[in-house]
Amino acid sequence: MKKLLTLLVTTSLVLTACSSEESKPTSAKVEVNKEGFPIVDKEIELSLMAPGAGLAEWKDMPTLQEYAKMTNINFKYTTPPMSDFLTKLNLAFASEDIANIIYAAGSSNLTAAMEVDYGKQGVLLPLEDLIDDYAPNIKKLLEENPDIKKSITTVDGHIYSLPRVSKGPTSSWYRGPLWYNGRWLDALGVKELPKTTDEFYALLKRFKTEDPNGNGKADEIPLVDVKMDSSRAWFLGAFGLKEWGIDEVDGKVRYTPMTENYKEYLTFMNKLYKEKLLDPETFSQSDEQKKAKGQENRVGLFPDYFSFFTTGETEEASMNNPMFQPLTSSVSDKVVIPRSPAISRGTFAITSNNPNPEASIRWVDYFYSQEGYEFLNMGPEGHLWKWADKEGGKRVNLDLPKGFKSYEDYRGTLTPDYGIATPALSGPIEGNEETDFDKFIAAETNQKIEPFAKVPYPLVYLTSEEQQQANTIEVDLKSYVKQMEAKFITGVEPLSNWDKYVKTIENMKIDKYVKIHQDAYDRWAES
C-alpha cells in the first residue's frame, strides 16, 4: 500500500509538472497564423525594451494585457525612464544582451547611424521580407507612400526599423507650438497677435511692464523656455531659417548657424534677454521649473504640446490661449515655418536574439490599421470609453477616475502610447465626437502652420563612411554652436565676435559636413 501511494504521488507530481510546462509560454520558434487572432496558437513570451513615461508599469497596462490575450504573445518588459533609456540601450547593445524587440526608441535613441551599423553587423534584422509576408498593413502603407519607404530604407537597401507615421491636425507640428497666455491678452485688451518681430517685441514689453497677471508684483516673465530647445525653431523662422543646423532650400543644402540670418536671430534674442523679456533662467532651468512658473500665471508666451500642460488649466480654459502667429522680420518678409515630415524613425526593431520575428512583425502590424491604432491609443472598452453605438462606430468617453487631473494623465496609465513614439499609423480617432478642443487645435493649426510649413531637410541615411566623417565633425561642431548660442544670447560673448565664430566653424570642416548632407539629399531626391 505504501509503494502504491508513493507511485500515485510521483505520478501526480509528474503530471502536474507537465501540465505546468504546457501552460507556460515558450520562447521557442512557433508557427504563426498569417491572419486574424491569435497570432500564435501556443503562447509565447518575448522580451521588449522601451522608454517608460513612468505613469504605470507596462505589465499592468490594460491595453497590453488585453492584447496579450488577443495574440497569445506575452512580454517581459524592460522600461527604464526616458532620461536613462539611451544609456541602457547602449549598454544592452554592448553586452549583446539586447531584448528581442526595441520599441518606441525614436531616432534620438535608435539613431539612423545605429540602424546602419547594427543592421550591417546582423544585430538588427532586415524587415522588408517579413513585411511582405506577414505585415499587410505596413506593406500597404509603404506601397501607397513611396516617400515613407525611401525615408526608412538604409543605403544598403534594407529596412531595419519601422516608423510612426502621423496624420491629422498635429502631424505637421515640427515641435510643440508656442502658446500665448490668453488671460494676459484679455487683461491688456490685445485683439490681434503680433505678425512681425517689432510688433512681438512691443507686446513682450507690455507683458513685462503692465502687470497682466494683476497681482501688483513685477513678477511677469514675457517669454519662457528651456535652453531655447522648444521655441528656437519658431523664432528662426522669423529670420528665414527652417532648422538649427542643416536645412535645404530649392535643392541646395546649407548650415544655418553660420548664416547672416542666424546672426540676426541671435541679435534679436540677445535684445530680449538683456531687457529680461526672455526668462533670465532660460539656460539653467528644467522643464519642471518652467511648468511651475506657468502654473503660477507668471508667463506670457511658452512652448508645450498643449498649453494646459504648462498652465495646469482645463482643456476648456486652454482654448483661450492662442497659438503663436509666425513672424516676419526685416531680413525675411516671407513667413517660414518648419514642418514635420510626419515620420518618426526608430520606433520598432527586431534583434537577432528574437526567436519569433514573424510573430513579432505580425504583433506590431495591427497598430498600422485604423482599428489597431485606436486600440493602442485609447485602450480597450470600459476604461477611457465605451460604445454608444457599436454598429455605427460611435463612442463616448467615460468619467475621469478620481485622482487624475486630465484624460491624458489617465490614458498614460492604460497604454504605452503616451509621450513616446510608438510604432503606428496615428491620426484622428473615428467614432469619437470631435470636441471643441479638437476643433480649436485644428483651426489654429490650419491658420498658423499649414499654409507656411515646409520640411527643413528630409529623413536620409548616410553611408557608413559618411556617417563616420559626419560624426567626427559633429562632436565638436554641435557642442561649439550650442555653447555659443547661449553665450551670444546672454551677452557673455559679444556679437562683435561673429566673424571669429564663423571662422571657427569653417575650420571644423564645415564644407565637408555640408557636402555629405548634400550628397545624401541628392540620393534621396533621386531614389
XYZ file of C-alpha atoms in Angstrom:
527
model
C 0.000 0.000 0.000
C 2.886 2.348 0.859
C 4.534 1.627 -2.528
C 1.236 2.293 -4.326
C 0.794 5.604 -2.517
C 4.352 6.655 -3.418
C 3.705 5.754 -7.062
C 0.467 7.748 -7.119
C 2.135 10.819 -5.576
C 5.077 10.589 -8.002
C 2.731 10.235 -10.988
C 0.679 13.181 -9.772
C 3.780 15.362 -9.463
C 4.965 14.418 -12.960
C 1.537 15.175 -14.462
C 1.350 18.478 -12.601
C 4.822 19.405 -13.831
C 3.891 18.501 -17.407
C 0.646 20.431 -17.176
C 2.501 23.434 -15.759
C 5.130 23.180 -18.507
C 2.464 23.060 -21.215
C 0.685 26.176 -19.900
C 3.893 28.181 -19.550
C 4.613 30.476 -22.537
C 7.510 29.290 -24.657
C 10.295 31.331 -26.220
C 10.970 28.687 -28.887
C 10.114 29.267 -32.533
C 6.434 28.573 -33.261
C 4.076 28.518 -36.223
C 2.486 31.895 -36.980
C -1.072 32.423 -38.220
C -0.912 34.861 -41.125
C -4.367 36.340 -40.464
C -6.589 37.166 -37.513
C -6.106 36.445 -33.843
C -4.486 34.760 -32.062
C -1.204 35.333 -33.869
C 0.161 32.063 -32.463
C -1.851 29.110 -31.177
C 0.606 28.308 -28.396
C 1.516 31.128 -26.006
C 4.983 32.571 -26.401
C 6.975 35.059 -24.366
C 9.315 37.666 -25.859
C 11.375 40.452 -24.350
C 10.830 44.109 -25.191
C 12.842 47.208 -24.294
C 11.273 50.671 -24.407
C 11.491 54.073 -22.702
C 8.946 54.399 -19.900
C 6.914 57.530 -19.175
C 6.659 56.469 -15.524
C 2.873 56.658 -15.112
C 2.410 52.885 -14.792
C 4.279 49.597 -15.143
C 3.728 48.227 -18.643
C 2.755 44.786 -17.325
C -0.170 46.487 -15.539
C -1.471 48.414 -18.557
C -4.911 47.146 -19.643
C -4.122 47.690 -23.339
C -1.091 45.412 -23.249
C -2.840 42.872 -21.023
C -5.784 42.655 -23.423
C -3.537 42.497 -26.487
C -1.589 39.617 -24.921
C -4.878 37.682 -24.632
C -5.789 38.528 -28.236
C -2.434 37.491 -29.679
C -1.101 34.774 -27.314
C 2.126 36.805 -27.173
C 3.357 37.838 -23.727
C 6.255 40.135 -22.975
C 8.921 40.644 -20.391
C 9.213 44.432 -20.344
C 12.338 46.482 -19.664
C 11.277 50.131 -19.498
C 13.912 52.449 -17.998
C 12.953 56.119 -17.630
C 13.259 58.201 -20.799
C 16.216 60.092 -19.300
C 18.158 56.818 -18.837
C 16.954 54.940 -21.888
C 19.799 55.761 -24.289
C 22.434 54.711 -21.742
C 20.599 51.454 -21.008
C 20.100 50.737 -24.722
C 23.792 51.271 -25.497
C 24.766 49.001 -22.591
C 22.397 46.319 -23.883
C 23.929 46.505 -27.368
C 27.479 46.452 -25.961
C 26.795 43.401 -23.764
C 24.946 41.608 -26.587
C 22.151 41.081 -24.065
C 19.683 43.009 -26.170
C 15.923 42.430 -25.949
C 14.041 40.628 -28.726
C 12.303 43.893 -29.682
C 13.368 47.528 -29.349
C 10.141 49.504 -29.087
C 9.448 53.258 -29.305
C 13.123 54.188 -29.013
C 12.788 57.013 -31.524
C 15.551 58.314 -33.765
C 17.333 60.153 -30.949
C 17.967 56.816 -29.202
C 17.996 54.278 -32.025
C 19.695 56.633 -34.452
C 19.966 56.283 -38.220
C 23.667 55.501 -37.765
C 22.855 52.747 -35.271
C 20.352 51.245 -37.700
C 23.017 51.119 -40.395
C 25.796 49.804 -38.110
C 23.795 47.222 -36.172
C 21.993 46.190 -39.341
C 25.322 45.597 -41.080
C 26.520 43.569 -38.073
C 23.369 41.451 -38.131
C 22.216 42.579 -34.678
C 19.109 44.208 -36.187
C 17.164 42.078 -38.637
C 16.095 43.401 -42.066
C 12.325 43.737 -42.079
C 11.298 44.084 -45.724
C 10.726 40.338 -46.375
C 8.879 39.970 -43.084
C 6.704 42.928 -44.083
C 5.924 41.353 -47.461
C 4.888 38.052 -45.898
C 3.382 38.952 -42.514
C 2.516 42.657 -42.322
C -0.242 43.626 -44.781
C -0.993 46.980 -43.115
C 2.634 48.124 -43.178
C 3.060 46.804 -46.727
C 0.045 48.813 -47.887
C 1.313 51.957 -46.141
C 4.705 51.744 -47.871
C 3.223 50.942 -51.282
C 0.881 53.932 -51.073
C 3.561 56.293 -49.709
C 6.887 55.901 -51.555
C 8.389 58.852 -49.657
C 7.896 56.972 -46.393
C 9.522 53.840 -47.799
C 12.589 55.693 -49.068
C 12.866 57.571 -45.761
C 13.167 54.305 -43.775
C 15.299 52.355 -46.289
C 19.000 52.495 -45.498
C 21.798 52.848 -48.056
C 22.203 49.040 -48.232
C 18.579 48.716 -49.347
C 17.233 47.271 -46.093
C 14.618 48.453 -43.604
C 15.866 47.902 -40.055
C 13.235 49.802 -38.097
C 9.630 50.825 -38.518
C 8.345 54.393 -38.245
C 5.475 56.067 -36.518
C 3.556 57.792 -39.282
C 1.219 60.581 -38.281
C -1.822 62.098 -39.931
C -4.334 64.644 -38.702
C -4.078 68.244 -37.447
C -0.998 67.930 -35.241
C 1.019 65.793 -37.676
C 2.561 68.888 -39.269
C 3.915 70.180 -35.944
C 7.709 70.264 -36.021
C 7.858 70.982 -32.311
C 5.186 71.570 -29.715
C 3.829 75.035 -30.565
C 4.260 78.272 -28.674
C 1.144 79.457 -26.839
C 0.135 82.891 -25.611
C -1.373 83.331 -22.159
C -4.938 84.276 -23.074
C -5.639 85.774 -19.649
C -2.814 88.248 -20.196
C -4.020 89.142 -23.693
C -7.504 89.790 -22.277
C -6.113 91.921 -19.447
C -4.193 94.086 -21.921
C -7.007 94.252 -24.478
C -4.912 92.608 -27.213
C -7.194 91.764 -30.135
C -4.618 90.892 -32.804
C -1.445 88.858 -32.351
C 1.938 90.207 -33.498
C 2.974 89.340 -37.062
C 6.411 90.988 -37.136
C 9.364 90.884 -34.767
C 8.832 94.583 -33.980
C 5.199 94.019 -33.010
C 6.227 90.971 -31.000
C 8.869 92.955 -29.097
C 6.303 95.631 -28.287
C 3.874 93.055 -26.869
C 6.562 91.453 -24.704
C 7.362 94.901 -23.313
C 3.710 95.288 -22.347
C 3.755 91.849 -20.714
C 6.756 92.977 -18.677
C 5.523 96.384 -17.548
C 1.706 96.387 -17.394
C 1.065 93.739 -14.718
C -1.112 91.449 -16.892
C -1.418 88.822 -14.144
C -2.890 91.501 -11.907
C -1.079 90.633 -8.686
C 0.572 94.037 -8.252
C 4.058 92.497 -8.486
C 6.650 92.865 -11.239
C 6.979 89.059 -11.497
C 5.897 88.572 -15.111
C 8.129 86.576 -17.482
C 7.118 87.541 -21.043
C 8.823 84.585 -22.792
C 9.968 81.316 -21.218
C 11.840 78.261 -22.489
C 14.440 75.680 -21.506
C 17.737 76.185 -23.384
C 15.734 77.502 -26.382
C 15.177 73.902 -27.451
C 11.412 74.191 -27.871
C 10.974 77.731 -29.192
C 14.138 78.130 -31.277
C 12.603 76.725 -34.470
C 9.683 79.163 -34.320
C 11.963 82.182 -33.900
C 14.465 81.041 -36.527
C 11.534 81.058 -38.944
C 11.146 84.810 -38.441
C 14.618 85.172 -39.925
C 14.083 82.855 -42.884
C 15.582 79.660 -41.420
C 13.820 76.312 -41.092
C 16.301 74.499 -38.866
C 19.205 74.962 -36.457
C 21.814 73.049 -38.442
C 21.317 71.517 -41.872
C 18.408 72.707 -43.968
C 17.653 72.688 -47.672
C 16.350 75.434 -49.946
C 15.492 74.646 -53.585
C 17.713 71.554 -53.525
C 20.727 73.320 -52.003
C 21.892 72.319 -48.518
C 23.332 74.847 -46.056
C 24.473 75.067 -42.441
C 22.242 77.713 -40.901
C 24.187 78.636 -37.704
C 26.809 80.437 -39.800
C 24.436 82.488 -41.964
C 23.780 86.214 -41.633
C 20.132 85.383 -40.963
C 21.202 83.404 -37.903
C 23.227 86.378 -36.697
C 20.024 88.453 -36.895
C 18.213 85.814 -34.831
C 20.930 85.960 -32.164
C 20.833 89.765 -32.172
C 17.078 89.752 -31.605
C 17.171 87.123 -28.856
C 20.039 88.961 -27.139
C 17.884 92.089 -27.100
C 15.036 90.164 -25.453
C 17.417 88.654 -22.913
C 19.068 91.957 -21.992
C 15.679 93.538 -21.330
C 14.512 90.480 -19.355
C 11.770 89.772 -21.874
C 13.294 86.312 -22.285
C 13.471 84.411 -18.988
C 16.905 85.015 -17.388
C 16.854 81.341 -16.320
C 16.375 80.042 -19.880
C 19.739 78.295 -19.991
C 19.730 76.939 -16.437
C 16.197 75.770 -15.606
C 14.449 72.426 -16.045
C 11.156 71.777 -17.800
C 9.524 71.228 -14.407
C 10.653 74.699 -13.279
C 9.270 76.188 -16.478
C 5.926 74.495 -15.903
C 5.822 75.695 -12.282
C 6.081 79.298 -13.496
C 3.233 78.660 -15.922
C 1.021 77.277 -13.187
C 1.706 80.421 -11.141
C 0.377 82.519 -14.073
C 3.760 84.213 -14.483
C 4.482 83.551 -18.187
C 3.153 85.258 -21.294
C 4.397 83.019 -24.132
C 5.589 79.456 -23.630
C 6.205 76.219 -25.533
C 4.385 72.946 -24.896
C 2.446 70.340 -26.842
C -0.822 71.717 -25.464
C -0.916 74.892 -23.391
C -2.635 73.272 -20.403
C 0.440 71.052 -19.921
C 2.211 74.210 -18.719
C -0.629 76.258 -17.234
C -2.423 73.438 -15.418
C -5.750 74.729 -16.773
C -8.575 72.574 -18.075
C -8.787 71.834 -21.803
C -11.794 74.142 -21.994
C -9.984 77.057 -20.350
C -6.895 76.487 -22.508
C -8.872 77.297 -25.653
C -8.396 80.926 -24.629
C -4.641 80.542 -25.197
C -3.972 81.223 -28.897
C -1.157 79.588 -30.814
C 1.825 81.757 -31.759
C 1.382 83.617 -35.043
C 4.522 83.125 -37.200
C 6.590 86.287 -37.523
C 8.403 88.064 -40.311
C 11.348 90.415 -39.874
C 13.457 92.992 -41.669
C 15.575 90.174 -43.169
C 12.700 87.842 -44.082
C 9.387 89.240 -45.298
C 8.025 85.762 -46.059
C 6.632 83.515 -43.315
C 8.862 80.477 -42.798
C 7.829 77.605 -40.517
C 9.407 74.142 -40.238
C 7.117 71.227 -40.952
C 7.377 67.764 -39.519
C 7.832 65.032 -42.144
C 5.205 63.223 -40.013
C 7.548 60.243 -39.767
C 9.357 59.213 -36.578
C 12.012 56.616 -37.277
C 13.473 54.025 -34.934
C 10.175 53.030 -33.321
C 10.306 49.234 -33.787
C 13.263 46.961 -34.454
C 13.676 43.196 -34.209
C 17.018 41.902 -32.965
C 18.928 38.749 -33.832
C 18.098 37.417 -30.335
C 14.423 37.161 -31.337
C 13.299 33.530 -31.869
C 9.986 34.618 -33.442
C 10.471 37.565 -35.833
C 7.406 36.558 -37.877
C 5.146 36.707 -34.820
C 6.781 39.977 -33.782
C 6.108 41.755 -37.079
C 2.518 40.491 -37.040
C 2.141 41.769 -33.466
C 3.088 45.322 -34.463
C 1.333 45.311 -37.848
C -2.093 45.615 -36.191
C -1.212 49.109 -34.955
C -0.835 50.297 -38.561
C -4.560 49.719 -39.125
C -7.210 52.200 -38.025
C -8.746 49.693 -35.619
C -5.361 48.761 -34.192
C -4.218 52.343 -33.690
C -7.455 53.238 -31.936
C -6.996 50.251 -29.626
C -3.389 51.257 -28.895
C -4.259 54.901 -28.345
C -7.434 54.589 -26.280
C -7.174 51.143 -24.748
C -9.924 48.526 -24.540
C -13.540 49.430 -23.835
C -14.504 50.121 -20.259
C -11.628 52.311 -19.123
C -11.457 55.552 -21.087
C -14.526 54.974 -23.278
C -17.488 52.738 -24.067
C -19.581 52.080 -27.163
C -22.599 54.323 -27.606
C -23.460 52.637 -30.904
C -21.087 49.803 -31.774
C -22.677 49.138 -35.169
C -22.441 52.812 -36.041
C -18.935 53.060 -34.588
C -19.878 55.756 -32.058
C -18.030 56.008 -28.738
C -18.467 58.131 -25.631
C -15.839 58.953 -23.033
C -16.336 57.672 -19.510
C -15.960 59.867 -16.452
C -12.411 60.584 -15.357
C -11.496 58.499 -12.262
C -10.655 60.347 -9.080
C -7.018 61.277 -8.614
C -6.372 62.232 -12.254
C -6.136 65.839 -13.457
C -6.788 65.084 -17.135
C -7.757 62.316 -19.538
C -4.173 62.359 -20.852
C -2.755 61.555 -17.411
C -5.235 58.695 -17.077
C -4.613 57.465 -20.621
C -0.902 57.238 -19.829
C -1.668 54.523 -17.262
C -3.722 52.494 -19.751
C -1.435 52.342 -22.790
C 2.216 52.815 -23.754
C 1.066 55.246 -26.472
C 1.806 58.262 -24.297
C 4.778 60.602 -24.518
C 6.864 58.282 -26.727
C 6.987 57.493 -30.441
C 5.153 54.174 -30.571
C 5.109 52.310 -33.914
C 1.733 53.013 -35.512
C -0.168 54.867 -38.188
C -1.599 57.526 -35.915
C -4.349 60.015 -36.560
C -7.869 61.071 -35.619
C -9.983 58.511 -33.754
C -13.044 57.509 -35.783
C -16.359 57.401 -33.975
C -15.323 59.934 -31.357
C -17.340 63.097 -31.439
C -14.973 65.960 -32.227
C -14.656 68.081 -29.114
C -14.475 71.857 -29.032
C -10.820 71.492 -28.060
C -10.151 69.292 -31.123
C -11.786 71.926 -33.320
C -9.712 74.660 -31.668
C -6.428 72.806 -32.296
C -7.356 72.094 -35.921
C -8.371 75.709 -36.575
C -5.193 77.153 -35.022
C -3.023 74.713 -36.984
C -4.816 75.345 -40.279
C -4.412 79.089 -39.855
C -0.908 79.381 -38.438
C 1.112 76.365 -39.565
C -0.363 74.569 -42.577
C -0.163 77.473 -45.074
C 3.538 78.075 -44.457
C 5.248 74.915 -43.206
C 7.957 73.106 -45.168
C 10.158 70.155 -44.164
C 13.628 71.588 -43.433
C 15.548 68.531 -44.656
C 14.203 65.071 -45.487
C 14.916 61.931 -43.488
C 18.004 60.470 -45.152
C 20.575 57.791 -44.385
C 24.315 58.251 -44.708
C 26.765 55.574 -45.777
C 28.960 54.178 -43.003
C 31.905 56.229 -44.291
C 29.819 59.405 -44.496
C 28.393 58.775 -41.041
C 31.846 58.292 -39.567
C 33.066 61.552 -41.129
C 29.915 63.433 -40.080
C 30.165 62.102 -36.514
C 33.781 63.207 -36.244
C 32.849 66.726 -37.348
C 29.580 66.881 -35.378
C 31.002 66.133 -31.942
C 32.818 69.447 -31.659
C 30.624 71.397 -34.096
C 27.298 70.898 -32.295
C 28.852 71.442 -28.902
C 30.504 74.677 -30.046
C 27.398 76.075 -31.758
C 25.171 75.259 -28.783
C 27.622 76.818 -26.353
C 27.998 79.924 -28.497
C 24.238 80.367 -28.942
C 23.858 80.619 -25.167
C 26.836 82.972 -24.917
C 25.636 85.266 -27.708
C 22.075 85.428 -26.385
C 23.116 86.084 -22.790
C 25.798 88.573 -23.862
C 28.686 86.598 -22.348
C 30.123 86.647 -25.887
C 29.566 89.940 -27.756
C 28.174 89.674 -31.281
C 31.132 91.789 -32.398
C 32.979 88.421 -32.329
C 30.689 86.966 -35.017
C 33.415 86.755 -37.714
C 35.695 84.873 -35.318
C 32.812 82.479 -34.567
C 32.190 81.834 -38.300
C 35.905 81.272 -38.908
C 35.981 78.697 -36.116
C 33.094 76.815 -37.767
C 34.842 76.935 -41.150
C 37.919 75.383 -39.540
C 35.777 72.478 -38.298
C 35.478 71.120 -41.873
C 32.019 72.533 -42.361
C 32.370 72.335 -46.154
C 32.825 68.579 -45.895
C 29.881 68.316 -43.490
C 27.577 70.209 -45.864
C 28.747 68.140 -48.853
C 27.950 64.891 -47.023
C 24.393 66.098 -46.458
C 24.098 67.462 -49.986
C 25.096 64.068 -51.403
C 22.641 62.288 -49.106
C 19.884 64.702 -50.122
C 20.637 64.161 -53.813
C 20.415 60.368 -53.343
C 17.116 60.741 -51.510
C 15.668 63.062 -54.170
C 16.686 60.740 -56.990
C 15.605 57.461 -55.350
